[in-house]
């Protein structure tokens, strides 16, 4: 196929015949899905299921992350023409990647949400696929980790963020996007000694033993050095990768609920995500894109690229 196929290709989210291959329909038209992948609830033979979780009950400041999955899908329409730059392979042709659609949940029954999300992800894992999740506020990582830990045991966590999200909270039923990794450590879902948080730049008295590479260390030592340190911490353990878009400086991603100055640039994030290739990534998410606060769409563009990089990270080892 080539770009000339845009004359005949349209609505690939529904009309494409299989789950592999690039897509060439016009970026400005057609039914939206992530990277123009086929929408399907049939996971037979699927390697990666991209799914949206439009949930924003627990934001600290500006609501709107429930619209993140929709905005990321729209922004991704610029990406599916070519293999991702710098990786040397085309994960969309090498692997079956589909858009599994969004989690269905009762917005008026917030207490039921965590179990609904855990079951949703468990269904993907039971079908033999990995999940890449588009959020949603960062709390969603906690129910997702429960499903992953059920399959893999305690995981290593690679967490990109401005905040450590390990503030103390021993009420395990409480839904809060700033305490979920405290709970994940307490419940044995992640191993703090082999987990690492990158880009941190807010104070927290107790990081629960998780390794920290703060934003200043990335700025002063360079992204490549930070990536090498990440790999030394994670080793070959099964690793879940979560990327809060506010890891980026507000100058690169203003559309988030909790912007904090001094963050990573999109260029630094790209180097980090590519230079950690080889980690044993089993799943991941990108969260807290809040499009109402970024009319330029830059934050959603960043989220779409992060999600593609997560697909590449997962695929890198599987090609060996």
PDB file of C-alpha atoms in Angstrom, residues 31-251:
ATOM      1  CA  UNK A  31     -14.117   6.931  11.452  1.00  0.00           C
ATOM      2  CA  UNK A  32     -11.637   7.439  14.260  1.00  0.00           C
ATOM      3  CA  UNK A  33      -9.838   4.673  16.093  1.00  0.00           C
ATOM      4  CA  UNK A  34      -6.388   4.599  17.611  1.00  0.00           C
ATOM      5  CA  UNK A  35      -3.903   4.552  14.704  1.00  0.00           C
ATOM      6  CA  UNK A  36      -6.799   3.586  12.400  1.00  0.00           C
ATOM      7  CA  UNK A  37      -6.740   0.110  13.901  1.00  0.00           C
ATOM      8  CA  UNK A  38      -9.767  -2.076  13.494  1.00  0.00           C
ATOM      9  CA  UNK A  39     -12.408  -1.750  16.205  1.00  0.00           C
ATOM     10  CA  UNK A  40     -13.230  -5.201  17.512  1.00  0.00           C
ATOM     11  CA  UNK A  41     -14.259  -7.071  20.638  1.00  0.00           C
ATOM     12  CA  UNK A  42     -12.889 -10.331  19.184  1.00  0.00           C
ATOM     13  CA  UNK A  43      -9.393 -10.811  20.590  1.00  0.00           C
ATOM     14  CA  UNK A  44      -8.629 -14.135  18.894  1.00  0.00           C
ATOM     15  CA  UNK A  45      -5.096 -13.863  17.523  1.00  0.00           C
ATOM     16  CA  UNK A  46      -4.650 -10.309  18.829  1.00  0.00           C
ATOM     17  CA  UNK A  47      -1.304  -9.270  20.287  1.00  0.00           C
ATOM     18  CA  UNK A  48      -2.171  -5.829  21.672  1.00  0.00           C
ATOM     19  CA  UNK A  49      -5.589  -4.429  22.562  1.00  0.00           C
ATOM     20  CA  UNK A  50      -5.660  -0.647  22.836  1.00  0.00           C
ATOM     21  CA  UNK A  51      -8.503   0.386  25.110  1.00  0.00           C
ATOM     22  CA  UNK A  52      -9.850   3.649  26.480  1.00  0.00           C
ATOM     23  CA  UNK A  53     -10.894   4.392  30.055  1.00  0.00           C
ATOM     24  CA  UNK A  54     -12.759   7.748  30.097  1.00  0.00           C
ATOM     25  CA  UNK A  55     -12.689   8.229  33.863  1.00  0.00           C
ATOM     26  CA  UNK A  56     -11.826  11.410  35.778  1.00  0.00           C
ATOM     27  CA  UNK A  57     -13.464  11.213  39.181  1.00  0.00           C
ATOM     28  CA  UNK A  58     -10.257  11.741  41.121  1.00  0.00           C
ATOM     29  CA  UNK A  59      -8.428  14.676  39.571  1.00  0.00           C
ATOM     30  CA  UNK A  60      -6.768  17.196  41.900  1.00  0.00           C
ATOM     31  CA  UNK A  61      -7.609  20.329  39.965  1.00  0.00           C
ATOM     32  CA  UNK A  62      -8.927  20.530  36.404  1.00  0.00           C
ATOM     33  CA  UNK A  63     -11.406  17.918  35.236  1.00  0.00           C
ATOM     34  CA  UNK A  64     -11.601  16.717  31.661  1.00  0.00           C
ATOM     35  CA  UNK A  65      -9.433  13.605  31.426  1.00  0.00           C
ATOM     36  CA  UNK A  66     -12.510  11.552  30.587  1.00  0.00           C
ATOM     37  CA  UNK A  67     -12.146  13.154  27.156  1.00  0.00           C
ATOM     38  CA  UNK A  68      -8.521  12.016  26.883  1.00  0.00           C
ATOM     39  CA  UNK A  69      -9.082   8.720  25.027  1.00  0.00           C
ATOM     40  CA  UNK A  70     -11.172  10.463  22.372  1.00  0.00           C
ATOM     41  CA  UNK A  71      -8.576  13.215  21.883  1.00  0.00           C
ATOM     42  CA  UNK A  72      -5.674  10.741  21.722  1.00  0.00           C
ATOM     43  CA  UNK A  73      -7.450   8.708  19.067  1.00  0.00           C
ATOM     44  CA  UNK A  74      -8.028  11.837  16.997  1.00  0.00           C
ATOM     45  CA  UNK A  75      -4.414  12.959  17.352  1.00  0.00           C
ATOM     46  CA  UNK A  76      -3.172   9.504  16.357  1.00  0.00           C
ATOM     47  CA  UNK A  77      -4.680   9.879  12.884  1.00  0.00           C
ATOM     48  CA  UNK A  78      -1.423  11.579  11.819  1.00  0.00           C
ATOM     49  CA  UNK A  79       0.714   8.556  12.726  1.00  0.00           C
ATOM     50  CA  UNK A  80      -0.358   5.367  10.907  1.00  0.00           C
ATOM     51  CA  UNK A  81       1.206   6.088   7.494  1.00  0.00           C
ATOM     52  CA  UNK A  82       4.786   5.109   8.323  1.00  0.00           C
ATOM     53  CA  UNK A  83       6.672   2.917  10.789  1.00  0.00           C
ATOM     54  CA  UNK A  84       7.552   4.876  13.948  1.00  0.00           C
ATOM     55  CA  UNK A  85      10.784   6.797  13.489  1.00  0.00           C
ATOM     56  CA  UNK A  86      13.937   5.429  15.042  1.00  0.00           C
ATOM     57  CA  UNK A  87      12.794   1.927  15.994  1.00  0.00           C
ATOM     58  CA  UNK A  88      13.834   0.102  12.826  1.00  0.00           C
ATOM     59  CA  UNK A  89      10.698  -2.003  12.582  1.00  0.00           C
ATOM     60  CA  UNK A  90       6.976  -1.616  12.037  1.00  0.00           C
ATOM     61  CA  UNK A  91       4.977  -2.966  14.998  1.00  0.00           C
ATOM     62  CA  UNK A  92       1.668  -2.373  13.223  1.00  0.00           C
ATOM     63  CA  UNK A  93       2.661  -4.790  10.471  1.00  0.00           C
ATOM     64  CA  UNK A  94       4.562  -7.265  12.642  1.00  0.00           C
ATOM     65  CA  UNK A  95       1.831  -7.651  15.260  1.00  0.00           C
ATOM     66  CA  UNK A  96      -1.957  -7.735  15.445  1.00  0.00           C
ATOM     67  CA  UNK A  97      -2.949  -4.468  17.131  1.00  0.00           C
ATOM     68  CA  UNK A  98      -6.624  -3.559  17.512  1.00  0.00           C
ATOM     69  CA  UNK A  99      -8.711  -0.861  19.109  1.00  0.00           C
ATOM     70  CA  UNK A 100     -10.761  -2.673  21.734  1.00  0.00           C
ATOM     71  CA  UNK A 101     -12.915   0.371  22.380  1.00  0.00           C
ATOM     72  CA  UNK A 102     -13.666   1.880  25.773  1.00  0.00           C
ATOM     73  CA  UNK A 103     -14.546   0.420  29.142  1.00  0.00           C
ATOM     74  CA  UNK A 104     -18.274   0.565  29.800  1.00  0.00           C
ATOM     75  CA  UNK A 105     -19.123   1.604  33.362  1.00  0.00           C
ATOM     76  CA  UNK A 106     -21.868   3.333  35.319  1.00  0.00           C
ATOM     77  CA  UNK A 107     -20.626   6.883  35.873  1.00  0.00           C
ATOM     78  CA  UNK A 108     -23.100   7.248  38.760  1.00  0.00           C
ATOM     79  CA  UNK A 109     -21.779   4.199  40.608  1.00  0.00           C
ATOM     80  CA  UNK A 110     -18.178   5.193  41.173  1.00  0.00           C
ATOM     81  CA  UNK A 111     -17.584   2.493  43.794  1.00  0.00           C
ATOM     82  CA  UNK A 112     -18.171  -0.199  41.171  1.00  0.00           C
ATOM     83  CA  UNK A 113     -15.643   1.272  38.754  1.00  0.00           C
ATOM     84  CA  UNK A 114     -12.408  -0.365  40.010  1.00  0.00           C
ATOM     85  CA  UNK A 115     -13.735  -3.923  39.751  1.00  0.00           C
ATOM     86  CA  UNK A 116     -15.242  -3.172  36.342  1.00  0.00           C
ATOM     87  CA  UNK A 117     -11.863  -1.992  35.051  1.00  0.00           C
ATOM     88  CA  UNK A 118      -9.943  -4.914  36.578  1.00  0.00           C
ATOM     89  CA  UNK A 119     -12.365  -7.335  34.921  1.00  0.00           C
ATOM     90  CA  UNK A 120     -12.039  -5.488  31.602  1.00  0.00           C
ATOM     91  CA  UNK A 121      -8.245  -5.806  31.621  1.00  0.00           C
ATOM     92  CA  UNK A 122      -8.390  -9.386  32.892  1.00  0.00           C
ATOM     93  CA  UNK A 123     -10.514 -10.252  29.863  1.00  0.00           C
ATOM     94  CA  UNK A 124      -7.802  -8.886  27.579  1.00  0.00           C
ATOM     95  CA  UNK A 125      -5.053 -10.774  29.394  1.00  0.00           C
ATOM     96  CA  UNK A 126      -7.055 -14.008  29.489  1.00  0.00           C
ATOM     97  CA  UNK A 127      -7.405 -13.780  25.707  1.00  0.00           C
ATOM     98  CA  UNK A 128      -3.605 -13.767  25.420  1.00  0.00           C
ATOM     99  CA  UNK A 129      -3.219 -10.087  24.478  1.00  0.00           C
ATOM    100  CA  UNK A 130      -1.459  -7.210  26.209  1.00  0.00           C
ATOM    101  CA  UNK A 131      -3.236  -3.947  26.961  1.00  0.00           C
ATOM    102  CA  UNK A 132      -2.229  -0.394  26.143  1.00  0.00           C
ATOM    103  CA  UNK A 133      -4.710   1.865  27.931  1.00  0.00           C
ATOM    104  CA  UNK A 134      -5.662   5.440  27.123  1.00  0.00           C
ATOM    105  CA  UNK A 135      -6.865   7.321  30.239  1.00  0.00           C
ATOM    106  CA  UNK A 136      -8.529   8.779  32.157  1.00  0.00           C
ATOM    107  CA  UNK A 137      -7.073  10.022  35.429  1.00  0.00           C
ATOM    108  CA  UNK A 138      -4.126   8.187  36.890  1.00  0.00           C
ATOM    109  CA  UNK A 139      -6.152   6.176  39.381  1.00  0.00           C
ATOM    110  CA  UNK A 140      -6.955   3.770  36.537  1.00  0.00           C
ATOM    111  CA  UNK A 141      -3.470   2.253  36.843  1.00  0.00           C
ATOM    112  CA  UNK A 142      -4.409   0.673  40.193  1.00  0.00           C
ATOM    113  CA  UNK A 143      -7.259  -1.581  38.973  1.00  0.00           C
ATOM    114  CA  UNK A 144      -5.166  -2.395  35.900  1.00  0.00           C
ATOM    115  CA  UNK A 145      -2.225  -3.437  38.083  1.00  0.00           C
ATOM    116  CA  UNK A 146      -4.507  -5.736  40.060  1.00  0.00           C
ATOM    117  CA  UNK A 147      -5.336  -7.618  36.860  1.00  0.00           C
ATOM    118  CA  UNK A 148      -1.711  -7.759  35.758  1.00  0.00           C
ATOM    119  CA  UNK A 149      -0.434  -8.895  39.158  1.00  0.00           C
ATOM    120  CA  UNK A 150      -2.986 -11.698  39.140  1.00  0.00           C
ATOM    121  CA  UNK A 151      -1.325 -13.023  35.995  1.00  0.00           C
ATOM    122  CA  UNK A 152       2.340 -12.132  36.533  1.00  0.00           C
ATOM    123  CA  UNK A 153       2.731 -11.775  40.277  1.00  0.00           C
ATOM    124  CA  UNK A 154       4.360  -8.647  41.762  1.00  0.00           C
ATOM    125  CA  UNK A 155       5.473  -6.369  38.941  1.00  0.00           C
ATOM    126  CA  UNK A 156       8.166  -3.802  38.450  1.00  0.00           C
ATOM    127  CA  UNK A 157       6.731  -0.376  37.707  1.00  0.00           C
ATOM    128  CA  UNK A 158       8.213   2.200  35.345  1.00  0.00           C
ATOM    129  CA  UNK A 159       6.338   5.382  36.174  1.00  0.00           C
ATOM    130  CA  UNK A 160       6.749   8.692  34.330  1.00  0.00           C
ATOM    131  CA  UNK A 161       5.187  11.572  36.264  1.00  0.00           C
ATOM    132  CA  UNK A 162       5.591  14.893  38.044  1.00  0.00           C
ATOM    133  CA  UNK A 163       4.180  13.256  41.192  1.00  0.00           C
ATOM    134  CA  UNK A 164       5.141  10.068  43.002  1.00  0.00           C
ATOM    135  CA  UNK A 165       1.497   9.163  43.796  1.00  0.00           C
ATOM    136  CA  UNK A 166       2.569   7.320  46.942  1.00  0.00           C
ATOM    137  CA  UNK A 167       0.885   9.555  49.501  1.00  0.00           C
ATOM    138  CA  UNK A 168      -0.316   7.475  52.448  1.00  0.00           C
ATOM    139  CA  UNK A 169      -3.847   6.090  52.191  1.00  0.00           C
ATOM    140  CA  UNK A 170      -4.736   2.830  53.921  1.00  0.00           C
ATOM    141  CA  UNK A 171      -8.371   2.860  52.814  1.00  0.00           C
ATOM    142  CA  UNK A 172      -8.021   0.435  49.899  1.00  0.00           C
ATOM    143  CA  UNK A 173     -11.513   1.216  48.652  1.00  0.00           C
ATOM    144  CA  UNK A 174     -10.870   4.935  48.394  1.00  0.00           C
ATOM    145  CA  UNK A 175     -10.534   6.181  44.806  1.00  0.00           C
ATOM    146  CA  UNK A 176      -7.716   8.734  44.591  1.00  0.00           C
ATOM    147  CA  UNK A 177      -5.236   9.392  41.802  1.00  0.00           C
ATOM    148  CA  UNK A 178      -2.485  10.382  44.228  1.00  0.00           C
ATOM    149  CA  UNK A 179      -2.371   7.310  46.448  1.00  0.00           C
ATOM    150  CA  UNK A 180      -2.750   4.331  44.125  1.00  0.00           C
ATOM    151  CA  UNK A 181       0.937   3.368  44.058  1.00  0.00           C
ATOM    152  CA  UNK A 182       1.097   3.516  47.857  1.00  0.00           C
ATOM    153  CA  UNK A 183      -1.697   0.961  47.777  1.00  0.00           C
ATOM    154  CA  UNK A 184      -0.013  -1.040  45.022  1.00  0.00           C
ATOM    155  CA  UNK A 185       3.108  -1.403  47.199  1.00  0.00           C
ATOM    156  CA  UNK A 186       1.082  -2.197  50.327  1.00  0.00           C
ATOM    157  CA  UNK A 187      -0.901  -4.897  48.494  1.00  0.00           C
ATOM    158  CA  UNK A 188       2.154  -6.428  46.885  1.00  0.00           C
ATOM    159  CA  UNK A 189       1.142  -5.566  43.326  1.00  0.00           C
ATOM    160  CA  UNK A 190       4.513  -3.941  42.610  1.00  0.00           C
ATOM    161  CA  UNK A 191       7.996  -4.466  44.005  1.00  0.00           C
ATOM    162  CA  UNK A 192       9.347  -1.031  45.001  1.00  0.00           C
ATOM    163  CA  UNK A 193      12.996  -2.166  44.979  1.00  0.00           C
ATOM    164  CA  UNK A 194      12.795  -2.927  41.252  1.00  0.00           C
ATOM    165  CA  UNK A 195      10.499  -0.034  40.335  1.00  0.00           C
ATOM    166  CA  UNK A 196      11.448   3.476  39.246  1.00  0.00           C
ATOM    167  CA  UNK A 197       9.725   6.837  38.861  1.00  0.00           C
ATOM    168  CA  UNK A 198      11.034   9.325  36.307  1.00  0.00           C
ATOM    169  CA  UNK A 199      10.451  13.083  36.095  1.00  0.00           C
ATOM    170  CA  UNK A 200       9.330  13.605  39.700  1.00  0.00           C
ATOM    171  CA  UNK A 201       9.308  17.234  40.862  1.00  0.00           C
ATOM    172  CA  UNK A 202       6.850  17.462  43.763  1.00  0.00           C
ATOM    173  CA  UNK A 203       7.619  16.769  47.426  1.00  0.00           C
ATOM    174  CA  UNK A 204       6.563  13.564  49.142  1.00  0.00           C
ATOM    175  CA  UNK A 205       7.896  12.480  52.536  1.00  0.00           C
ATOM    176  CA  UNK A 206       7.620   8.755  51.756  1.00  0.00           C
ATOM    177  CA  UNK A 207       8.161   7.277  48.296  1.00  0.00           C
ATOM    178  CA  UNK A 208       7.599   3.741  49.639  1.00  0.00           C
ATOM    179  CA  UNK A 209      11.079   2.598  48.639  1.00  0.00           C
ATOM    180  CA  UNK A 210      10.525   3.212  44.916  1.00  0.00           C
ATOM    181  CA  UNK A 211      13.641   4.444  43.102  1.00  0.00           C
ATOM    182  CA  UNK A 212      13.426   8.077  41.952  1.00  0.00           C
ATOM    183  CA  UNK A 213      15.008   9.756  38.927  1.00  0.00           C
ATOM    184  CA  UNK A 214      13.723  13.277  39.321  1.00  0.00           C
ATOM    185  CA  UNK A 215      13.348  15.840  36.560  1.00  0.00           C
ATOM    186  CA  UNK A 216      16.541  17.659  37.532  1.00  0.00           C
ATOM    187  CA  UNK A 217      18.578  14.476  37.176  1.00  0.00           C
ATOM    188  CA  UNK A 218      17.224  13.987  33.664  1.00  0.00           C
ATOM    189  CA  UNK A 219      17.955  17.607  32.740  1.00  0.00           C
ATOM    190  CA  UNK A 220      21.482  17.608  34.156  1.00  0.00           C
ATOM    191  CA  UNK A 221      22.604  14.076  33.309  1.00  0.00           C
ATOM    192  CA  UNK A 222      20.720  13.603  30.072  1.00  0.00           C
ATOM    193  CA  UNK A 223      17.895  11.340  28.986  1.00  0.00           C
ATOM    194  CA  UNK A 224      20.179   8.586  27.701  1.00  0.00           C
ATOM    195  CA  UNK A 225      21.912   8.253  31.074  1.00  0.00           C
ATOM    196  CA  UNK A 226      18.538   8.201  32.837  1.00  0.00           C
ATOM    197  CA  UNK A 227      17.339   5.443  30.511  1.00  0.00           C
ATOM    198  CA  UNK A 228      20.435   3.351  31.283  1.00  0.00           C
ATOM    199  CA  UNK A 229      19.751   3.771  35.002  1.00  0.00           C
ATOM    200  CA  UNK A 230      16.122   2.737  34.502  1.00  0.00           C
ATOM    201  CA  UNK A 231      17.187  -0.462  32.758  1.00  0.00           C
ATOM    202  CA  UNK A 232      19.645  -1.311  35.537  1.00  0.00           C
ATOM    203  CA  UNK A 233      16.842  -1.023  38.114  1.00  0.00           C
ATOM    204  CA  UNK A 234      14.198  -2.968  36.207  1.00  0.00           C
ATOM    205  CA  UNK A 235      16.419  -5.790  34.982  1.00  0.00           C
ATOM    206  CA  UNK A 236      14.410  -8.439  33.158  1.00  0.00           C
ATOM    207  CA  UNK A 237      11.434  -8.453  35.525  1.00  0.00           C
ATOM    208  CA  UNK A 238       7.877  -8.190  34.129  1.00  0.00           C
ATOM    209  CA  UNK A 239       7.304  -4.445  34.010  1.00  0.00           C
ATOM    210  CA  UNK A 240       4.214  -2.280  33.714  1.00  0.00           C
ATOM    211  CA  UNK A 241       4.818   1.178  32.211  1.00  0.00           C
ATOM    212  CA  UNK A 242       2.588   4.099  33.121  1.00  0.00           C
ATOM    213  CA  UNK A 243       3.047   7.570  31.643  1.00  0.00           C
ATOM    214  CA  UNK A 244       1.239  10.511  33.230  1.00  0.00           C
ATOM    215  CA  UNK A 245       1.304  13.243  30.608  1.00  0.00           C
ATOM    216  CA  UNK A 246       2.152  15.794  33.300  1.00  0.00           C
ATOM    217  CA  UNK A 247       5.605  14.222  33.353  1.00  0.00           C
ATOM    218  CA  UNK A 248       6.097  16.659  30.478  1.00  0.00           C
ATOM    219  CA  UNK A 249       6.584  20.334  31.207  1.00  0.00           C
ATOM    220  CA  UNK A 250       3.389  22.409  30.735  1.00  0.00           C
ATOM    221  CA  UNK A 251       5.112  24.065  27.785  1.00  0.00           C
TER     222      UNK A 251
END
